XYZ file of N, CA and C in Angstrom:
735
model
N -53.622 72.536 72.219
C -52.503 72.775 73.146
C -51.426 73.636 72.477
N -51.206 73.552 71.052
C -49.998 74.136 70.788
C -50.054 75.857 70.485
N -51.868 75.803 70.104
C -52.318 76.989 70.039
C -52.226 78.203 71.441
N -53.073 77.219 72.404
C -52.584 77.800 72.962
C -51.110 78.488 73.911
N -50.303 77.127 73.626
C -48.276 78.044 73.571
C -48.152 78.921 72.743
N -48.814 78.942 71.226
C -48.159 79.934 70.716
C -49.084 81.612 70.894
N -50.320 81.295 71.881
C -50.878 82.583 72.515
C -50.093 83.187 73.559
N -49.671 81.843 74.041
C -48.700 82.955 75.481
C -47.251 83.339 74.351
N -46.608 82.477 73.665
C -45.571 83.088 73.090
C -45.457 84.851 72.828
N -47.093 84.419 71.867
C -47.328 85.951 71.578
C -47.264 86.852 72.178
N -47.866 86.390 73.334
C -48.108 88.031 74.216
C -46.695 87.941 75.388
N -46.078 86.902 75.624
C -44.254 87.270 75.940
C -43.886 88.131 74.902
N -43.821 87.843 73.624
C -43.116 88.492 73.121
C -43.155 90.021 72.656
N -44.527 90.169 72.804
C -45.347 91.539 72.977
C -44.800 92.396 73.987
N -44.467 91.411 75.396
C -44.087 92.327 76.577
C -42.758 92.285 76.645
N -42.317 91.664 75.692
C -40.473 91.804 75.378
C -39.741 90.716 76.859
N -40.819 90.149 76.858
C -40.537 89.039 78.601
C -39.648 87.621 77.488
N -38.488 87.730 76.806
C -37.337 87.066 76.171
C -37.052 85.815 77.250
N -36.886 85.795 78.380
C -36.767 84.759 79.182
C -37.903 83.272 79.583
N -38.635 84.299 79.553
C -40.210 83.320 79.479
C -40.812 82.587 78.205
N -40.390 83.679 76.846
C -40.900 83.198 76.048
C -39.783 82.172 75.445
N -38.694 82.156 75.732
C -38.138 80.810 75.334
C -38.328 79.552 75.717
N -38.440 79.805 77.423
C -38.875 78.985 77.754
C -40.372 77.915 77.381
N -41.308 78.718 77.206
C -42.548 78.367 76.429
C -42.308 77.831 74.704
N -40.740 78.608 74.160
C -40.617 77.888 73.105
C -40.004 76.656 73.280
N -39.169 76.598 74.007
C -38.525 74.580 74.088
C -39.791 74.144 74.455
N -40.696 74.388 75.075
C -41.659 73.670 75.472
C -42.391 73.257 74.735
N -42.608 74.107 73.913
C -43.685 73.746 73.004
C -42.733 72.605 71.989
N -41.543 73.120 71.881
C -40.614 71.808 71.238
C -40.885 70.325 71.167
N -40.526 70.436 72.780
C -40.763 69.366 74.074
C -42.024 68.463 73.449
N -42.830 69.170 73.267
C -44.237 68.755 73.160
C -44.673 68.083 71.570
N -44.339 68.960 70.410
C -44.062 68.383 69.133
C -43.242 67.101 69.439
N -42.070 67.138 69.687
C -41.203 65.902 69.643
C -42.052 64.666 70.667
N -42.642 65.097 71.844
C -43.176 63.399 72.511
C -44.229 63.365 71.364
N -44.867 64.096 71.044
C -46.345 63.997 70.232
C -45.625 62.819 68.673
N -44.708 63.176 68.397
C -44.317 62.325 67.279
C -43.700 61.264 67.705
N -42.959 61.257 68.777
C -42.695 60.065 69.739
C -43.915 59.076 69.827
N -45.230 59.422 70.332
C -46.061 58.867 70.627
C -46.758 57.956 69.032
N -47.062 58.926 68.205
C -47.090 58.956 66.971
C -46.525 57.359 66.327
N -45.108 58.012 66.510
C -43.860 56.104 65.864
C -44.136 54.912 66.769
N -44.576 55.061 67.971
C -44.811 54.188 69.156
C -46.294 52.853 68.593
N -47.465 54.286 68.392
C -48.383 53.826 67.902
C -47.983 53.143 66.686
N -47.580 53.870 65.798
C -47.671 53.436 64.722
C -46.961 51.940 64.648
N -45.901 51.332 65.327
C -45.122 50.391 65.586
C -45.440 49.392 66.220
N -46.480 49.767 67.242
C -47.136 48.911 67.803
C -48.393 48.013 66.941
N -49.215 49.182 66.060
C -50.208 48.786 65.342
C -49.143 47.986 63.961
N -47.859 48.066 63.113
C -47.325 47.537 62.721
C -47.034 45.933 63.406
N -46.729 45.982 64.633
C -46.436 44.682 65.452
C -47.737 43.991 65.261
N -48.831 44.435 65.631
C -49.927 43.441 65.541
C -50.716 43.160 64.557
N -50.345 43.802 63.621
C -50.269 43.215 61.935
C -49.893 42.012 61.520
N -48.506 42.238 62.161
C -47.106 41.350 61.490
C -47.575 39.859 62.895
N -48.572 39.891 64.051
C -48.463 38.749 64.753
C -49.796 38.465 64.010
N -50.391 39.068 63.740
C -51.984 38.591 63.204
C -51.587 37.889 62.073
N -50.821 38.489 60.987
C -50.584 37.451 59.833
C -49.729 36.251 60.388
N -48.961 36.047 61.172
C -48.104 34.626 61.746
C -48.821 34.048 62.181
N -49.702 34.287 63.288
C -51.225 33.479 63.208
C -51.942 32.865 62.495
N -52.275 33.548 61.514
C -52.632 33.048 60.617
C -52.100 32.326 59.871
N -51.006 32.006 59.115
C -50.389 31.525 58.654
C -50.010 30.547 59.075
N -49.380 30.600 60.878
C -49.325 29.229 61.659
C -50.743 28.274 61.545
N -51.691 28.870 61.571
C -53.114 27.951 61.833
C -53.553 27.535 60.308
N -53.394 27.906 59.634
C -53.233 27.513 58.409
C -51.682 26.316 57.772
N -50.935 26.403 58.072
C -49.613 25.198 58.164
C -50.116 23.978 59.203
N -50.832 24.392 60.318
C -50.726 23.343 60.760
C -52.065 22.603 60.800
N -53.408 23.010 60.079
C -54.384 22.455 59.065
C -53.729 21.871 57.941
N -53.054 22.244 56.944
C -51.993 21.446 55.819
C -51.211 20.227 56.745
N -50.856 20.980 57.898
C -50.155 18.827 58.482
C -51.335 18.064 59.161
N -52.123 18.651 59.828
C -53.280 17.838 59.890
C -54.056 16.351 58.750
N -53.970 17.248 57.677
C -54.495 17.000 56.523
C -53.714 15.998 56.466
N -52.308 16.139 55.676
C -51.327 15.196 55.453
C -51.096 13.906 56.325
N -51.265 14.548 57.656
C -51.289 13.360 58.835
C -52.676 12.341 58.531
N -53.882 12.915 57.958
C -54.533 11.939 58.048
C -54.492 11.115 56.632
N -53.930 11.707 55.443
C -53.208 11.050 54.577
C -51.935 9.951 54.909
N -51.322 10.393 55.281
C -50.937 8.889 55.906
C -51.680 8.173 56.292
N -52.195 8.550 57.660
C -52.900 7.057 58.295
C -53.612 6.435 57.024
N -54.325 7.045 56.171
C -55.128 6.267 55.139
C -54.012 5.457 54.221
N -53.204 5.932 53.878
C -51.912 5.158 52.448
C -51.824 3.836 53.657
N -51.315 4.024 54.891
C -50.861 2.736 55.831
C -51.911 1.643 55.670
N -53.020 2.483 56.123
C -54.144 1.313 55.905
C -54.414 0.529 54.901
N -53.998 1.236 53.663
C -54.359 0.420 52.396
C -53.326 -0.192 52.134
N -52.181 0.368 52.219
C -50.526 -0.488 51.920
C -50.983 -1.873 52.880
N -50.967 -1.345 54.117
C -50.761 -2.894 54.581
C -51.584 -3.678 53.883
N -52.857 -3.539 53.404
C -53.992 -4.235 53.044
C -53.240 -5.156 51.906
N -52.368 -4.149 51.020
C -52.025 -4.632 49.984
C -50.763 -6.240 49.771
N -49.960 -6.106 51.040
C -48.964 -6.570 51.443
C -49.562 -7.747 52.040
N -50.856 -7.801 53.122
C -51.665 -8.932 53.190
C -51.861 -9.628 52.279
N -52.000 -8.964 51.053
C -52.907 -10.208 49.688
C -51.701 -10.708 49.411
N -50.163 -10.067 49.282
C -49.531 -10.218 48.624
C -49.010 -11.426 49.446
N -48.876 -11.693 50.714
C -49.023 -12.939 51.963
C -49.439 -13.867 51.125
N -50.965 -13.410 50.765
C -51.784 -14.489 50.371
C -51.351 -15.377 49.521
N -50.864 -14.315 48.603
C -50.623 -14.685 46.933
C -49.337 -15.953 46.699
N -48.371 -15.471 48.146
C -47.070 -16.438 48.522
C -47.906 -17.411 48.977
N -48.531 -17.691 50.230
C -48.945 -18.369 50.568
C -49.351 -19.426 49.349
N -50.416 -19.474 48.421
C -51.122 -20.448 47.662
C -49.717 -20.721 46.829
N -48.639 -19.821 46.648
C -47.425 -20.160 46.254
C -46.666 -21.787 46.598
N -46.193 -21.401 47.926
C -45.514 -22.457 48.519
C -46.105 -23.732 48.735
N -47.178 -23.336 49.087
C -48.044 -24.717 49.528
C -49.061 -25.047 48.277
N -47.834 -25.178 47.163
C -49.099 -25.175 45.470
C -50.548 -25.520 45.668
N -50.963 -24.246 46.136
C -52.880 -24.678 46.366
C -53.495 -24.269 45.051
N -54.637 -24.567 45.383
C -55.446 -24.708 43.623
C -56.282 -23.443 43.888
N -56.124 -23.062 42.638
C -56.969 -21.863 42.277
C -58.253 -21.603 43.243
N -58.403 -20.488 43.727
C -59.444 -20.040 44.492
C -60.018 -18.515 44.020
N -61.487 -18.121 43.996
C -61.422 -16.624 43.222
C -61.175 -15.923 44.139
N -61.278 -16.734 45.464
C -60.344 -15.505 46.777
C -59.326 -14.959 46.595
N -58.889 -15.595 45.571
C -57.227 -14.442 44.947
C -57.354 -13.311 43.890
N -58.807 -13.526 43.204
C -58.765 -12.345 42.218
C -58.563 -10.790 42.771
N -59.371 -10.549 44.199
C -58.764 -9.651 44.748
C -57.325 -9.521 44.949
N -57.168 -10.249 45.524
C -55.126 -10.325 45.779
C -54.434 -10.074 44.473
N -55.129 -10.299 43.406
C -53.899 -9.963 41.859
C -54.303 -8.406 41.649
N -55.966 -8.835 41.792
C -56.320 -7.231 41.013
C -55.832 -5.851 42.353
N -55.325 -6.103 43.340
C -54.497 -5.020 43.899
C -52.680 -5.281 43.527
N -52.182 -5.769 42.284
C -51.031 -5.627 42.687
C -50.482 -4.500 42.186
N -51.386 -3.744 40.880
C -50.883 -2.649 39.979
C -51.269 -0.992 40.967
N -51.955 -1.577 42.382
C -52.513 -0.206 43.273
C -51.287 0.023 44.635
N -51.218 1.115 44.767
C -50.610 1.526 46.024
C -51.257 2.617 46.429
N -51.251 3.506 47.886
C -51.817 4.905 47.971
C -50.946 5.739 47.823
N -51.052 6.644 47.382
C -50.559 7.742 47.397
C -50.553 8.507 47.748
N -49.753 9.144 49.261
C -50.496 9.684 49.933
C -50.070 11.726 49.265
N -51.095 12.314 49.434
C -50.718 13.806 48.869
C -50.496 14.497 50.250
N -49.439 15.448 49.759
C -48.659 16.008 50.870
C -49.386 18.068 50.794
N -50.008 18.402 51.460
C -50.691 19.226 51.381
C -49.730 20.646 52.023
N -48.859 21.389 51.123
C -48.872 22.160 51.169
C -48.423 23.803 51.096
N -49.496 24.075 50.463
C -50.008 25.909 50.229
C -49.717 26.378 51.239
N -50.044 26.288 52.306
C -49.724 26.986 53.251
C -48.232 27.616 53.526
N -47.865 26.536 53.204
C -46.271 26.341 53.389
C -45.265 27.328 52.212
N -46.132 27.057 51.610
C -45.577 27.835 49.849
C -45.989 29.280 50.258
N -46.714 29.783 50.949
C -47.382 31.117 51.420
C -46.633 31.927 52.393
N -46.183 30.978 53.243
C -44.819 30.884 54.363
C -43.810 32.247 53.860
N -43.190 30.700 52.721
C -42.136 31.241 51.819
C -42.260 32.468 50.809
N -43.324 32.608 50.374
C -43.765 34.071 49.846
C -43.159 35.321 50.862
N -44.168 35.036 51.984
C -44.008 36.078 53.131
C -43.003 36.067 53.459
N -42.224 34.992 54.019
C -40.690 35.149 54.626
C -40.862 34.600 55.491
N -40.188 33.137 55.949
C -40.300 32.220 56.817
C -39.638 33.065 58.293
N -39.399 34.512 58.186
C -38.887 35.290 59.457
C -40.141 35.919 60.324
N -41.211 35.683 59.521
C -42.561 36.047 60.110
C -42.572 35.227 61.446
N -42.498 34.145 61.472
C -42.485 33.362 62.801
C -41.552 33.934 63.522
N -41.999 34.202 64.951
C -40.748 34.606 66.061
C -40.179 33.430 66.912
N -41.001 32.316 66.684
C -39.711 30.792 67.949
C -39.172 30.483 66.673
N -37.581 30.521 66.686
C -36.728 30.211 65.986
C -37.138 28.810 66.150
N -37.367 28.075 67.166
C -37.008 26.665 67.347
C -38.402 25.731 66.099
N -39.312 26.713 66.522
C -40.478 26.259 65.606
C -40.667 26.398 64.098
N -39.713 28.036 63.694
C -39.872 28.343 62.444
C -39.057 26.936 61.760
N -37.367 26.256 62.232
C -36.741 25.522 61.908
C -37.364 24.031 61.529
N -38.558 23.854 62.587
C -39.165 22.386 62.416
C -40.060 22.505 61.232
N -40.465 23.661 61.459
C -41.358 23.546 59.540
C -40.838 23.788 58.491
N -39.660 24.627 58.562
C -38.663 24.666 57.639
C -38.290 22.981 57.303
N -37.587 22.229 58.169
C -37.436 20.561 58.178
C -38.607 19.857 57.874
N -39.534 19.987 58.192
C -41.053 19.262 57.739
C -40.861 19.432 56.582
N -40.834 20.122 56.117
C -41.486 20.308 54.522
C -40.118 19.878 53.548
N -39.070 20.459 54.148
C -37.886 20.392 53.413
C -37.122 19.117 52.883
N -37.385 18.129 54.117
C -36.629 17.174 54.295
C -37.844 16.276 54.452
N -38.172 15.913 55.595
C -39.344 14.897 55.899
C -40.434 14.720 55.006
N -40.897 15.500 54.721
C -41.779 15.240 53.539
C -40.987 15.482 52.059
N -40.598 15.920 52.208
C -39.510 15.907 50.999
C -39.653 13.823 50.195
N -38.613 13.851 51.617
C -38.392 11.889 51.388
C -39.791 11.633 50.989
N -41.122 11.713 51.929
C -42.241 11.108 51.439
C -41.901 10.764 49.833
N -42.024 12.338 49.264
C -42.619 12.722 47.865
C -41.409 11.399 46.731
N -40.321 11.380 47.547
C -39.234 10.242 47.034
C -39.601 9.411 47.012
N -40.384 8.976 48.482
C -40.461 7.390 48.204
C -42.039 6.933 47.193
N -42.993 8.123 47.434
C -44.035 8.010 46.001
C -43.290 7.549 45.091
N -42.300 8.423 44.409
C -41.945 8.421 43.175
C -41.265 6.899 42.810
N -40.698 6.693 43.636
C -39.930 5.324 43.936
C -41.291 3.952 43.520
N -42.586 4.159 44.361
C -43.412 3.620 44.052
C -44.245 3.372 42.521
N -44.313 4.888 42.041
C -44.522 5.038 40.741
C -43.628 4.361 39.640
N -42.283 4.570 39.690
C -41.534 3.493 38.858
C -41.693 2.513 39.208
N -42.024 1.632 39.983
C -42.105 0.408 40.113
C -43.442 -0.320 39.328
N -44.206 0.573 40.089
C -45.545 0.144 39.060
C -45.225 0.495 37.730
N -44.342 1.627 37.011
C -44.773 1.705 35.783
C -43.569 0.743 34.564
N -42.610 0.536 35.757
C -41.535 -0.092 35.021
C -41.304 -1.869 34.748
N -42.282 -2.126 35.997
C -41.872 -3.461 36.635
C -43.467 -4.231 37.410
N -44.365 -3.698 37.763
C -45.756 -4.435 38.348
C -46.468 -4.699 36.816
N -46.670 -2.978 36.087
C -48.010 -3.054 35.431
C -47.695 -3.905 33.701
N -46.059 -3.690 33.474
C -46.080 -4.349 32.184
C -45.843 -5.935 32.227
N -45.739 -6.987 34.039
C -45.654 -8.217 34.181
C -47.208 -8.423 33.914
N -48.105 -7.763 34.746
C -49.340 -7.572 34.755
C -50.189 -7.763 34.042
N -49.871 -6.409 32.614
C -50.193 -6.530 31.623
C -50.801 -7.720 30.568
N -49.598 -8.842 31.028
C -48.929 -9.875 29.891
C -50.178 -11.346 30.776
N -49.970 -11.281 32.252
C -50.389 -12.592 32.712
C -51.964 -12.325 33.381
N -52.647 -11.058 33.424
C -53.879 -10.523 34.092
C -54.822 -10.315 33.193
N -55.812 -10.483 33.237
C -56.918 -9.067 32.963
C -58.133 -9.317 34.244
N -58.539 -7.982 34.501
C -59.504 -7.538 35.134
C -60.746 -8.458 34.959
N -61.484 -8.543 35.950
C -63.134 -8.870 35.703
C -64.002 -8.098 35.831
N -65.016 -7.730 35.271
C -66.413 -6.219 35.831
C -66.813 -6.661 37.263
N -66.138 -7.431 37.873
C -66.506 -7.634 39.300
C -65.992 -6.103 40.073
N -65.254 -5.609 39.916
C -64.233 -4.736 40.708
C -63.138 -4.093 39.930
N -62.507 -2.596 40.304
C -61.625 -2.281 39.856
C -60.360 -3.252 40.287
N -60.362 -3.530 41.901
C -59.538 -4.523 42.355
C -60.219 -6.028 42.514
N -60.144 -6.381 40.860
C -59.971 -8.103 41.022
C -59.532 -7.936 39.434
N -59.248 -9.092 39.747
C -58.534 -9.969 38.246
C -58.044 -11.062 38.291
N -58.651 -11.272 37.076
C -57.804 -13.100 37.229
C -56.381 -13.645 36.306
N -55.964 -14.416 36.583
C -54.697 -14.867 35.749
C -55.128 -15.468 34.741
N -54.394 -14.872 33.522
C -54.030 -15.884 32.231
C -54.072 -17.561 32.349
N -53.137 -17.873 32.829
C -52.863 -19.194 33.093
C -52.145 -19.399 34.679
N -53.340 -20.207 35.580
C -52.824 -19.773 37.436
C -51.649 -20.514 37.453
N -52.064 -22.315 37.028
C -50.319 -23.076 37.133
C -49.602 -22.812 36.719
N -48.863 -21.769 35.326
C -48.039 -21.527 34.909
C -47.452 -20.172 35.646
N -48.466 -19.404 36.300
C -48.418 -18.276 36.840
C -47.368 -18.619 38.608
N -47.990 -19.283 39.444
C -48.363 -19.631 40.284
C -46.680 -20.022 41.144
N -46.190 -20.456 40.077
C -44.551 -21.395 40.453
C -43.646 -20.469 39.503
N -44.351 -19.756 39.289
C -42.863 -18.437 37.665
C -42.385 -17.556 38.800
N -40.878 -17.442 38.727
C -40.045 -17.158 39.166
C -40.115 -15.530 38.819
N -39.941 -15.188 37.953
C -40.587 -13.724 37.740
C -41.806 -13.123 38.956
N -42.559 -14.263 39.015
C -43.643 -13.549 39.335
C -43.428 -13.733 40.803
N -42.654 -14.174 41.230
C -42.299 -14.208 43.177
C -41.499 -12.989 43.200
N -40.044 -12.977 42.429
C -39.459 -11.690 41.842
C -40.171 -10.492 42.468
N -41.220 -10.225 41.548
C -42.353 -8.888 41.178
C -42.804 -8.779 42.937
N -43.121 -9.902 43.126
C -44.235 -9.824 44.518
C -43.323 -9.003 45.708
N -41.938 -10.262 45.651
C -41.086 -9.617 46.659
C -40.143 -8.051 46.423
N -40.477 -7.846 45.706
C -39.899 -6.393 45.355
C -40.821 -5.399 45.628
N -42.267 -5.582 45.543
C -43.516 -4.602 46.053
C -43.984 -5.360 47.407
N -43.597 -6.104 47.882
C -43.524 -6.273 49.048
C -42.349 -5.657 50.345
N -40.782 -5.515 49.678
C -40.190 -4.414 50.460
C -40.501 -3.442 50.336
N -40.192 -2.756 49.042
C -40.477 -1.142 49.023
C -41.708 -0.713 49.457
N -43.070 -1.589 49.483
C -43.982 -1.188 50.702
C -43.522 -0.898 51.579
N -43.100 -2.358 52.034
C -42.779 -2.103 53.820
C -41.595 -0.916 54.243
N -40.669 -1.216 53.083
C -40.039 0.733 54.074
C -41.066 1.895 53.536
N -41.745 1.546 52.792
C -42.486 3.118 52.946
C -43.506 3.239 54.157
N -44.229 1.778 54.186
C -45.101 1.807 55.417
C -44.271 2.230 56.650
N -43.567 1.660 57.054
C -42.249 2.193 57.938
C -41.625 3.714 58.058
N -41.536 4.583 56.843
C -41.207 5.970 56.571
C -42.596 6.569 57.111
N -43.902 6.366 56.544
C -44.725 6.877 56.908
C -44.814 6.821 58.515
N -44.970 5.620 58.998
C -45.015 6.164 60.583
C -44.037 6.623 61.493
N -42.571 6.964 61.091
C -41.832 8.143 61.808
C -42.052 9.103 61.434
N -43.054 9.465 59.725
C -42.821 10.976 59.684
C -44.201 11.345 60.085
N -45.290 10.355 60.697
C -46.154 10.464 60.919
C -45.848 10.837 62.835
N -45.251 10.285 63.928
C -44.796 10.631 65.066
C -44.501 12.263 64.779
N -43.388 12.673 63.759
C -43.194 13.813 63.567
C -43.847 15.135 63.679
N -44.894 14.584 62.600
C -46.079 15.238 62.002
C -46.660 15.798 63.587
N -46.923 15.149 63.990
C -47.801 15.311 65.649
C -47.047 16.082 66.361
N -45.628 15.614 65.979
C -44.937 16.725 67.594
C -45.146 18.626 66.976
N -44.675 18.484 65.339
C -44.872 20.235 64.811
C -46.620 20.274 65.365
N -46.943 19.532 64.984
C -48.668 19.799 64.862
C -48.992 20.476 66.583
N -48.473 19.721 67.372
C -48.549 20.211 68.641
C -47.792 21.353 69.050
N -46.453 21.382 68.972
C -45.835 22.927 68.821
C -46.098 23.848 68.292
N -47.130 24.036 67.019
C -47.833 24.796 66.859
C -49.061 25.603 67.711
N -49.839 24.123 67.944
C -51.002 24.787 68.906
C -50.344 24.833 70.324
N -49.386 25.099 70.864
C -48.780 25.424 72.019
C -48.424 27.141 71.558
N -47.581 27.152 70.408
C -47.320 28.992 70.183
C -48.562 29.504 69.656
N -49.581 29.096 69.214
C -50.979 29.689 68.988
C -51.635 29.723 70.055
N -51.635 28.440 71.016
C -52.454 29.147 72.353
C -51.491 29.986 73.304
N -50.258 30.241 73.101
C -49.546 31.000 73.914
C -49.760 32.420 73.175
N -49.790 32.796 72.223
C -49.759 34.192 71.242
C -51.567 34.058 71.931
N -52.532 33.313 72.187
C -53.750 34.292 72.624
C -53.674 34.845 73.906
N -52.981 34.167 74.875
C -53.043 34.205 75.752
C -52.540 35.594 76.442
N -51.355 36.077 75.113
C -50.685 37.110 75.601
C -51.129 38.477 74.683
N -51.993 38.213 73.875
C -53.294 39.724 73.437
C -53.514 40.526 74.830
C-alpha cells in the first residue's frame, strides 16, 4: 500500500499536480500513523493476555496451596481432639482413683504428640515475587493478602506456642515419670502409676495441654470457615476470567 502512494506521489510530482500530491502525502501519513496505532493496540492487547494468563495461573495455584492447608487442618483437628480424649481419660482414672489399666498406655504415650499442621505456601511467596497487583479484584487480592498475613500467620503462632510446651513443660515431666513400650510409638507406661496418678504436677501438665489444644482446635476451625470462603472466591474469579476469553 505505501508503495503504491509513493507511485502516485511520483508521478504528481512529475506533473507538477502540488495539490494532489500533498494530499496523497498526509495520506500516506494518515496511514503510517493508524498502522502503528494498530501496531501498540496489538501489541497491548497481546501484553494484557500475558499479564491475565499469569494471574490465572498464579490464582489456581494459591488456591491449590489453601486447598492443601485446608485439608491439613481437618487432619491436626482430628488428631488433637483424639489427643484431648485420652487426656479425658487420663483425668478420668484420676478422680475416680481407678487401678491401673494398659488402656492408658496409649493415653500417656500421646501426651509428648500434637499435629502440626503445615501451612503450604509457595504459591503465595510467588505472588509476592510478581507483585500482589497482578490480581485485578482488589477485594480478592486483599483476602489473600489477609490469609496469609494474618490468619495463617496466627496458625504458625499457635504451632509455635505448641512446640514450647512440649519442649519446655510435656517432654521433660515425661521424660522423668514414662518410658515407651515396642508396642507403639504412641504407648507408654508410667514409672510408678500410684505415685503418678494423684501428683499434682501431673494434673498441672494435663490441664495446660488440654487448653492450649482446645483454643488451637477452636483457631483451626474459624480459619478453616475462612479458608473455604478465599478458596471459593477464587474459583468464582477463575470461572469468571474463562468465561470472558
Amino acid at each position: 500500500m505505501i508503495k503504491f502512494f509513493r507511485k502516485i506521489r511520483y508521478e504528481l510530482m512529475q506533473k507538477n499536480k502540488t495539490g494532489k500530491y500533498l494530499k496523497y502525502a498526509i495520506g500516506e501519513i494518515i496511514l503510517v500513523v493508524i498502522g502503528i496505532l494498530i501496531a501498540l493496540q496489538i501489541n497491548n492487547w497481546n501484553g494484557y493476555r500475558k499479564e491475565r494468563a499469569k494471574e490465572t495461573k498464579i490464582l489456581k495455584n494459591i488456591r491449590f496451596d489453601l486447598q492443601q492447608t485446608l485439608a491439613e487442618l481437618e487432619s491436626a483437628i482430628v488428631f488433637n481432639k483424639s489427643t484431648l480424649s485420652e487426656i479425658k481419660k487420663i483425668e478420668n482414672y484420676s478422680k475416680n482413683i481407678l487401678p491401673y489399666s494398659e488402656e492408658l498406655d496409649y493415653s500417656f504415650g500421646l501426651l509428648p504428640h500434637f499435629y502440626v499442621s503445615l501451612i503450604t505456601s509457595s504459591s503465595y511467596k510467588s505472588l509476592q515475587t510478581v507483585g500482589v497487583g497482578i490480581i485485578k479484584n482488589n477485594s480478592l487480592e486483599d483476602q489473600i493478602i489477609n490469609m496469609y498475613d494474618v490468619t495463617l500467620a496466627d496458625i504458625l503462632d499457635y504451632n509455635k506456642d505448641e512446640e514450647r510446651l512440649q519442649s519446655l513443660t510435656v517432654m521433660p515431666f515425661f521424660s522423668k515419670n514414662f518410658r515407651y513400650t515396642d508396642n507403639s510409638v504412641y504407648s507408654a507406661k508410667p514409672n510408678d502409676y500410684n505415685k503418678l496418678i494423684g501428683n499434682e504436677e501431673f494434673l498441672n501438665v494435663l490441664s495446660i495441654i488440654k487448653r492450649t489444644r482446645t483454643k488451637g482446635i477452636d483457631r483451626y476451625k474459624i480459619v478453616m470457615v475462612l479458608l473455604k470462603e478465599v478458596i471459593e472466591k477464587i474459583k468464582i474469579e477463575l470461572d469468571s476470567s474463562t468465561e470472558n476469553k
